[in-house]
JSON list of C-alpha atoms in Angstrom, two decimals:
[
{"chain": "A", "resi": 1, "resn": "UNK", "atom": "CA", "xyz": [7.92, -7.59, 24.08]},
{"chain": "A", "resi": 2, "resn": "UNK", "atom": "CA", "xyz": [11.06, -5.62, 24.63]},
{"chain": "A", "resi": 3, "resn": "UNK", "atom": "CA", "xyz": [14.12, -7.44, 23.49]},
{"chain": "A", "resi": 4, "resn": "UNK", "atom": "CA", "xyz": [16.59, -6.27, 26.14]},
{"chain": "A", "resi": 5, "resn": "UNK", "atom": "CA", "xyz": [14.47, -6.50, 29.20]},
{"chain": "A", "resi": 6, "resn": "UNK", "atom": "CA", "xyz": [12.02, -9.05, 28.03]},
{"chain": "A", "resi": 7, "resn": "UNK", "atom": "CA", "xyz": [8.95, -6.81, 29.24]},
{"chain": "A", "resi": 8, "resn": "UNK", "atom": "CA", "xyz": [5.55, -7.01, 27.42]},
{"chain": "A", "resi": 9, "resn": "UNK", "atom": "CA", "xyz": [4.52, -4.05, 25.60]},
{"chain": "A", "resi": 10, "resn": "UNK", "atom": "CA", "xyz": [0.88, -3.87, 25.99]},
{"chain": "A", "resi": 11, "resn": "UNK", "atom": "CA", "xyz": [0.22, -0.76, 23.73]},
{"chain": "A", "resi": 12, "resn": "UNK", "atom": "CA", "xyz": [0.77, -1.51, 19.84]},
{"chain": "A", "resi": 13, "resn": "UNK", "atom": "CA", "xyz": [1.17, 2.35, 19.03]},
{"chain": "A", "resi": 14, "resn": "UNK", "atom": "CA", "xyz": [4.55, 2.46, 21.18]},
{"chain": "A", "resi": 15, "resn": "UNK", "atom": "CA", "xyz": [5.47, 0.63, 18.60]},
{"chain": "A", "resi": 16, "resn": "UNK", "atom": "CA", "xyz": [4.12, 2.72, 15.84]},
{"chain": "A", "resi": 17, "resn": "UNK", "atom": "CA", "xyz": [7.12, 4.86, 14.74]},
{"chain": "A", "resi": 18, "resn": "UNK", "atom": "CA", "xyz": [10.01, 1.73, 15.06]},
{"chain": "A", "resi": 19, "resn": "UNK", "atom": "CA", "xyz": [11.77, 1.49, 11.96]},
{"chain": "A", "resi": 20, "resn": "UNK", "atom": "CA", "xyz": [12.15, -2.09, 11.14]},
{"chain": "A", "resi": 21, "resn": "UNK", "atom": "CA", "xyz": [14.17, -3.86, 8.62]},
{"chain": "A", "resi": 22, "resn": "UNK", "atom": "CA", "xyz": [11.50, -5.97, 7.21]},
{"chain": "A", "resi": 23, "resn": "UNK", "atom": "CA", "xyz": [7.44, -5.79, 7.11]},
{"chain": "A", "resi": 24, "resn": "UNK", "atom": "CA", "xyz": [6.17, -9.28, 6.38]},
{"chain": "A", "resi": 25, "resn": "UNK", "atom": "CA", "xyz": [3.19, -9.73, 9.24]},
{"chain": "A", "resi": 26, "resn": "UNK", "atom": "CA", "xyz": [-0.32, -8.41, 7.85]},
{"chain": "A", "resi": 27, "resn": "UNK", "atom": "CA", "xyz": [-0.40, -7.04, 11.35]},
{"chain": "A", "resi": 28, "resn": "UNK", "atom": "CA", "xyz": [1.28, -3.97, 11.70]},
{"chain": "A", "resi": 29, "resn": "UNK", "atom": "CA", "xyz": [0.45, -0.21, 11.92]},
{"chain": "A", "resi": 30, "resn": "UNK", "atom": "CA", "xyz": [2.06, 0.87, 9.18]},
{"chain": "A", "resi": 31, "resn": "UNK", "atom": "CA", "xyz": [0.36, -2.21, 6.91]},
{"chain": "A", "resi": 32, "resn": "UNK", "atom": "CA", "xyz": [-3.30, -1.81, 8.43]},
{"chain": "A", "resi": 33, "resn": "UNK", "atom": "CA", "xyz": [-4.65, -0.30, 5.23]},
{"chain": "A", "resi": 34, "resn": "UNK", "atom": "CA", "xyz": [-4.56, -3.43, 3.87]},
{"chain": "A", "resi": 35, "resn": "UNK", "atom": "CA", "xyz": [-7.14, -4.69, 5.36]},
{"chain": "A", "resi": 36, "resn": "UNK", "atom": "CA", "xyz": [-10.67, -3.50, 3.37]},
{"chain": "A", "resi": 37, "resn": "UNK", "atom": "CA", "xyz": [-12.97, -1.48, 5.74]},
{"chain": "A", "resi": 38, "resn": "UNK", "atom": "CA", "xyz": [-15.29, -3.93, 5.33]},
{"chain": "A", "resi": 39, "resn": "UNK", "atom": "CA", "xyz": [-16.09, -7.61, 6.35]},
{"chain": "A", "resi": 40, "resn": "UNK", "atom": "CA", "xyz": [-16.30, -9.09, 2.91]},
{"chain": "A", "resi": 41, "resn": "UNK", "atom": "CA", "xyz": [-14.44, -12.04, 3.64]},
{"chain": "A", "resi": 42, "resn": "UNK", "atom": "CA", "xyz": [-11.23, -10.47, 2.43]},
{"chain": "A", "resi": 43, "resn": "UNK", "atom": "CA", "xyz": [-8.04, -12.18, 4.76]},
{"chain": "A", "resi": 44, "resn": "UNK", "atom": "CA", "xyz": [-4.59, -10.87, 4.09]},
{"chain": "A", "resi": 45, "resn": "UNK", "atom": "CA", "xyz": [-2.50, -13.89, 4.10]},
{"chain": "A", "resi": 46, "resn": "UNK", "atom": "CA", "xyz": [0.33, -12.48, 3.11]},
{"chain": "A", "resi": 47, "resn": "UNK", "atom": "CA", "xyz": [2.22, -9.08, 2.82]},
{"chain": "A", "resi": 48, "resn": "UNK", "atom": "CA", "xyz": [6.42, -7.68, 2.16]},
{"chain": "A", "resi": 49, "resn": "UNK", "atom": "CA", "xyz": [7.71, -4.08, 1.82]},
{"chain": "A", "resi": 50, "resn": "UNK", "atom": "CA", "xyz": [10.56, -2.79, 0.29]},
{"chain": "A", "resi": 51, "resn": "UNK", "atom": "CA", "xyz": [11.78, -1.37, 2.93]},
{"chain": "A", "resi": 52, "resn": "UNK", "atom": "CA", "xyz": [15.39, -1.04, 2.35]},
{"chain": "A", "resi": 53, "resn": "UNK", "atom": "CA", "xyz": [14.48, 2.06, -0.20]},
{"chain": "A", "resi": 54, "resn": "UNK", "atom": "CA", "xyz": [14.49, 4.24, 2.58]},
{"chain": "A", "resi": 55, "resn": "UNK", "atom": "CA", "xyz": [12.53, 7.25, 1.42]},
{"chain": "A", "resi": 56, "resn": "UNK", "atom": "CA", "xyz": [13.05, 6.29, -2.45]},
{"chain": "A", "resi": 57, "resn": "UNK", "atom": "CA", "xyz": [9.49, 4.48, -2.99]},
{"chain": "A", "resi": 58, "resn": "UNK", "atom": "CA", "xyz": [8.33, 2.29, -0.48]},
{"chain": "A", "resi": 59, "resn": "UNK", "atom": "CA", "xyz": [5.47, 0.00, -1.35]},
{"chain": "A", "resi": 60, "resn": "UNK", "atom": "CA", "xyz": [3.89, -2.77, 0.30]},
{"chain": "A", "resi": 61, "resn": "UNK", "atom": "CA", "xyz": [2.73, -5.89, -1.68]},
{"chain": "A", "resi": 62, "resn": "UNK", "atom": "CA", "xyz": [-0.22, -8.10, -0.21]},
{"chain": "A", "resi": 63, "resn": "UNK", "atom": "CA", "xyz": [-1.75, -11.27, -0.98]},
{"chain": "A", "resi": 64, "resn": "UNK", "atom": "CA", "xyz": [-5.38, -12.13, 0.19]},
{"chain": "A", "resi": 65, "resn": "UNK", "atom": "CA", "xyz": [-7.39, -15.65, 0.01]},
{"chain": "A", "resi": 66, "resn": "UNK", "atom": "CA", "xyz": [-9.12, -14.53, -3.05]},
{"chain": "A", "resi": 67, "resn": "UNK", "atom": "CA", "xyz": [-5.44, -14.78, -5.37]},
{"chain": "A", "resi": 68, "resn": "UNK", "atom": "CA", "xyz": [-5.35, -11.03, -5.31]},
{"chain": "A", "resi": 69, "resn": "UNK", "atom": "CA", "xyz": [-2.33, -8.92, -5.36]},
{"chain": "A", "resi": 70, "resn": "UNK", "atom": "CA", "xyz": [-2.54, -5.80, -4.32]},
{"chain": "A", "resi": 71, "resn": "UNK", "atom": "CA", "xyz": [0.49, -2.75, -4.51]},
{"chain": "A", "resi": 72, "resn": "UNK", "atom": "CA", "xyz": [0.39, 0.15, -1.94]},
{"chain": "A", "resi": 73, "resn": "UNK", "atom": "CA", "xyz": [2.33, 2.87, -1.10]},
{"chain": "A", "resi": 74, "resn": "UNK", "atom": "CA", "xyz": [3.80, 2.72, 2.58]},
{"chain": "A", "resi": 75, "resn": "UNK", "atom": "CA", "xyz": [2.78, 3.62, 5.34]},
{"chain": "A", "resi": 76, "resn": "UNK", "atom": "CA", "xyz": [-0.65, 2.32, 4.24]},
{"chain": "A", "resi": 77, "resn": "UNK", "atom": "CA", "xyz": [-2.54, 3.68, 7.29]},
{"chain": "A", "resi": 78, "resn": "UNK", "atom": "CA", "xyz": [-6.00, 4.30, 6.07]},
{"chain": "A", "resi": 79, "resn": "UNK", "atom": "CA", "xyz": [-8.66, 1.26, 5.24]},
{"chain": "A", "resi": 80, "resn": "UNK", "atom": "CA", "xyz": [-9.41, 3.89, 2.09]},
{"chain": "A", "resi": 81, "resn": "UNK", "atom": "CA", "xyz": [-5.85, 3.70, 0.88]},
{"chain": "A", "resi": 82, "resn": "UNK", "atom": "CA", "xyz": [-5.78, 3.82, -2.90]},
{"chain": "A", "resi": 83, "resn": "UNK", "atom": "CA", "xyz": [-4.19, 0.49, -3.96]},
{"chain": "A", "resi": 84, "resn": "UNK", "atom": "CA", "xyz": [-3.30, -1.42, -7.25]},
{"chain": "A", "resi": 85, "resn": "UNK", "atom": "CA", "xyz": [-5.04, -4.29, -8.10]},
{"chain": "A", "resi": 86, "resn": "UNK", "atom": "CA", "xyz": [-3.77, -7.48, -10.21]},
{"chain": "A", "resi": 87, "resn": "UNK", "atom": "CA", "xyz": [-5.37, -11.20, -9.86]},
{"chain": "A", "resi": 88, "resn": "UNK", "atom": "CA", "xyz": [-2.68, -13.85, -9.66]},
{"chain": "A", "resi": 89, "resn": "UNK", "atom": "CA", "xyz": [-4.79, -17.16, -8.98]},
{"chain": "A", "resi": 90, "resn": "UNK", "atom": "CA", "xyz": [-7.92, -18.44, -7.60]},
{"chain": "A", "resi": 91, "resn": "UNK", "atom": "CA", "xyz": [-6.17, -19.85, -4.62]},
{"chain": "A", "resi": 92, "resn": "UNK", "atom": "CA", "xyz": [-5.60, -18.12, -2.03]},
{"chain": "A", "resi": 93, "resn": "UNK", "atom": "CA", "xyz": [-1.65, -16.27, -2.09]},
{"chain": "A", "resi": 94, "resn": "UNK", "atom": "CA", "xyz": [-0.06, -17.62, 0.85]},
{"chain": "A", "resi": 95, "resn": "UNK", "atom": "CA", "xyz": [3.78, -15.92, 0.34]},
{"chain": "A", "resi": 96, "resn": "UNK", "atom": "CA", "xyz": [4.73, -12.90, -1.45]},
{"chain": "A", "resi": 97, "resn": "UNK", "atom": "CA", "xyz": [8.07, -11.74, -1.32]},
{"chain": "A", "resi": 98, "resn": "UNK", "atom": "CA", "xyz": [10.29, -8.99, -3.05]},
{"chain": "A", "resi": 99, "resn": "UNK", "atom": "CA", "xyz": [13.45, -10.32, -4.87]},
{"chain": "A", "resi": 100, "resn": "UNK", "atom": "CA", "xyz": [16.16, -9.13, -6.49]},
{"chain": "A", "resi": 101, "resn": "UNK", "atom": "CA", "xyz": [16.25, -5.74, -4.74]},
{"chain": "A", "resi": 102, "resn": "UNK", "atom": "CA", "xyz": [12.29, -5.03, -5.68]},
{"chain": "A", "resi": 103, "resn": "UNK", "atom": "CA", "xyz": [12.57, -5.51, -9.47]},
{"chain": "A", "resi": 104, "resn": "UNK", "atom": "CA", "xyz": [10.57, -8.98, -9.11]},
{"chain": "A", "resi": 105, "resn": "UNK", "atom": "CA", "xyz": [7.80, -9.72, -6.66]},
{"chain": "A", "resi": 106, "resn": "UNK", "atom": "CA", "xyz": [7.66, -13.88, -6.29]},
{"chain": "A", "resi": 107, "resn": "UNK", "atom": "CA", "xyz": [3.81, -15.17, -4.77]},
{"chain": "A", "resi": 108, "resn": "UNK", "atom": "CA", "xyz": [3.17, -18.61, -3.65]},
{"chain": "A", "resi": 109, "resn": "UNK", "atom": "CA", "xyz": [-0.22, -20.06, -3.44]},
{"chain": "A", "resi": 110, "resn": "UNK", "atom": "CA", "xyz": [-1.20, -22.89, -1.18]},
{"chain": "A", "resi": 111, "resn": "UNK", "atom": "CA", "xyz": [-3.64, -25.18, -3.28]},
{"chain": "A", "resi": 112, "resn": "UNK", "atom": "CA", "xyz": [-2.43, -24.89, -6.88]},
{"chain": "A", "resi": 113, "resn": "UNK", "atom": "CA", "xyz": [1.15, -25.14, -5.59]},
{"chain": "A", "resi": 114, "resn": "UNK", "atom": "CA", "xyz": [2.09, -22.48, -7.93]},
{"chain": "A", "resi": 115, "resn": "UNK", "atom": "CA", "xyz": [4.92, -20.20, -7.58]},
{"chain": "A", "resi": 116, "resn": "UNK", "atom": "CA", "xyz": [4.69, -16.71, -9.87]},
{"chain": "A", "resi": 117, "resn": "UNK", "atom": "CA", "xyz": [7.38, -14.58, -10.78]},
{"chain": "A", "resi": 118, "resn": "UNK", "atom": "CA", "xyz": [6.00, -10.78, -11.48]},
{"chain": "A", "resi": 119, "resn": "UNK", "atom": "CA", "xyz": [8.41, -8.01, -12.98]},
{"chain": "A", "resi": 120, "resn": "UNK", "atom": "CA", "xyz": [8.19, -4.71, -10.58]},
{"chain": "A", "resi": 121, "resn": "UNK", "atom": "CA", "xyz": [9.11, -1.81, -12.53]},
{"chain": "A", "resi": 122, "resn": "UNK", "atom": "CA", "xyz": [9.13, 1.35, -10.45]},
{"chain": "A", "resi": 123, "resn": "UNK", "atom": "CA", "xyz": [7.57, 4.65, -12.14]},
{"chain": "A", "resi": 124, "resn": "UNK", "atom": "CA", "xyz": [9.53, 7.36, -12.49]},
{"chain": "A", "resi": 125, "resn": "UNK", "atom": "CA", "xyz": [7.07, 9.69, -13.92]},
{"chain": "A", "resi": 126, "resn": "UNK", "atom": "CA", "xyz": [7.18, 13.33, -12.43]},
{"chain": "A", "resi": 127, "resn": "UNK", "atom": "CA", "xyz": [3.70, 12.80, -10.77]},
{"chain": "A", "resi": 128, "resn": "UNK", "atom": "CA", "xyz": [4.57, 9.96, -9.12]},
{"chain": "A", "resi": 129, "resn": "UNK", "atom": "CA", "xyz": [4.91, 10.15, -5.39]},
{"chain": "A", "resi": 130, "resn": "UNK", "atom": "CA", "xyz": [8.19, 9.35, -4.25]},
{"chain": "A", "resi": 131, "resn": "UNK", "atom": "CA", "xyz": [8.16, 10.70, -0.55]},
{"chain": "A", "resi": 132, "resn": "UNK", "atom": "CA", "xyz": [5.85, 8.74, 0.69]},
{"chain": "A", "resi": 133, "resn": "UNK", "atom": "CA", "xyz": [7.35, 8.64, 4.23]},
{"chain": "A", "resi": 134, "resn": "UNK", "atom": "CA", "xyz": [7.51, 12.72, 4.60]},
{"chain": "A", "resi": 135, "resn": "UNK", "atom": "CA", "xyz": [3.53, 12.62, 3.52]},
{"chain": "A", "resi": 136, "resn": "UNK", "atom": "CA", "xyz": [3.14, 9.76, 6.13]},
{"chain": "A", "resi": 137, "resn": "UNK", "atom": "CA", "xyz": [1.03, 8.07, 3.09]},
{"chain": "A", "resi": 138, "resn": "UNK", "atom": "CA", "xyz": [-1.58, 11.35, 2.97]},
{"chain": "A", "resi": 139, "resn": "UNK", "atom": "CA", "xyz": [-2.51, 11.67, -0.79]},
{"chain": "A", "resi": 140, "resn": "UNK", "atom": "CA", "xyz": [-2.94, 14.71, -2.31]},
{"chain": "A", "resi": 141, "resn": "UNK", "atom": "CA", "xyz": [-6.67, 15.20, -3.50]},
{"chain": "A", "resi": 142, "resn": "UNK", "atom": "CA", "xyz": [-5.98, 15.75, -6.97]},
{"chain": "A", "resi": 143, "resn": "UNK", "atom": "CA", "xyz": [-3.69, 13.24, -7.93]},
{"chain": "A", "resi": 144, "resn": "UNK", "atom": "CA", "xyz": [-5.07, 11.08, -10.90]},
{"chain": "A", "resi": 145, "resn": "UNK", "atom": "CA", "xyz": [-5.54, 7.97, -8.75]},
{"chain": "A", "resi": 146, "resn": "UNK", "atom": "CA", "xyz": [-7.44, 9.60, -6.10]},
{"chain": "A", "resi": 147, "resn": "UNK", "atom": "CA", "xyz": [-9.99, 11.45, -8.65]},
{"chain": "A", "resi": 148, "resn": "UNK", "atom": "CA", "xyz": [-10.28, 8.51, -10.89]},
{"chain": "A", "resi": 149, "resn": "UNK", "atom": "CA", "xyz": [-10.94, 6.05, -7.98]},
{"chain": "A", "resi": 150, "resn": "UNK", "atom": "CA", "xyz": [-13.70, 8.34, -6.21]},
{"chain": "A", "resi": 151, "resn": "UNK", "atom": "CA", "xyz": [-15.15, 9.12, -9.63]},
{"chain": "A", "resi": 152, "resn": "UNK", "atom": "CA", "xyz": [-14.42, 13.05, -9.22]},
{"chain": "A", "resi": 153, "resn": "UNK", "atom": "CA", "xyz": [-12.34, 13.96, -12.05]},
{"chain": "A", "resi": 154, "resn": "UNK", "atom": "CA", "xyz": [-14.99, 15.24, -13.79]},
{"chain": "A", "resi": 155, "resn": "UNK", "atom": "CA", "xyz": [-16.25, 17.24, -10.87]},
{"chain": "A", "resi": 156, "resn": "UNK", "atom": "CA", "xyz": [-13.25, 19.00, -9.78]},
{"chain": "A", "resi": 157, "resn": "UNK", "atom": "CA", "xyz": [-12.71, 20.41, -13.39]},
{"chain": "A", "resi": 158, "resn": "UNK", "atom": "CA", "xyz": [-16.38, 22.02, -13.60]},
{"chain": "A", "resi": 159, "resn": "UNK", "atom": "CA", "xyz": [-15.12, 23.42, -9.81]},
{"chain": "A", "resi": 160, "resn": "UNK", "atom": "CA", "xyz": [-11.88, 24.82, -11.19]},
{"chain": "A", "resi": 161, "resn": "UNK", "atom": "CA", "xyz": [-13.79, 26.26, -14.50]},
{"chain": "A", "resi": 162, "resn": "UNK", "atom": "CA", "xyz": [-16.21, 28.00, -12.15]},
{"chain": "A", "resi": 163, "resn": "UNK", "atom": "CA", "xyz": [-13.78, 29.25, -9.84]},
{"chain": "A", "resi": 164, "resn": "UNK", "atom": "CA", "xyz": [-12.03, 30.73, -12.84]},
{"chain": "A", "resi": 165, "resn": "UNK", "atom": "CA", "xyz": [-15.19, 32.18, -13.92]},
{"chain": "A", "resi": 166, "resn": "UNK", "atom": "CA", "xyz": [-15.95, 33.26, -10.53]},
{"chain": "A", "resi": 167, "resn": "UNK", "atom": "CA", "xyz": [-12.30, 35.16, -9.94]},
{"chain": "A", "resi": 168, "resn": "UNK", "atom": "CA", "xyz": [-13.08, 36.82, -13.74]},
{"chain": "A", "resi": 169, "resn": "UNK", "atom": "CA", "xyz": [-15.40, 39.07, -12.62]},
{"chain": "A", "resi": 170, "resn": "UNK", "atom": "CA", "xyz": [-13.37, 40.91, -9.90]}
]
């Protein structure tokens, strides 16, 4: 709905580029990549984004019904987006929020009633992407996390070696 007129907005794509202060809904344009590409019974039950960072390393933390926490780059618009996986509990994650800026991540489970605090350390190494908004979440093919995920790091090095050999004959 539009806030000023109260009119219903039927097309979600009209809200795709809207800048929000928070993102805690698991059904949003910028977090659609937290859902798995296949139907394996996974339900994303909670998410939070550290949107206050602006363009400086925004990530999505999501929890699911299997007690797993995943960290994604923001925005995550592909079901095949690379993520980091952490096992938090055998019970579903019901809430997840960043605290203390984004230096801590708090997760809550429903059945076991446990509250866990995770330390979030931002990686400032040179190869880590911080301009994800400019890149619109796209990963470069030669990034280590992508090549490792698809098991193509050895194949890429062979292709590079063959290309260097072919160029030496010129």
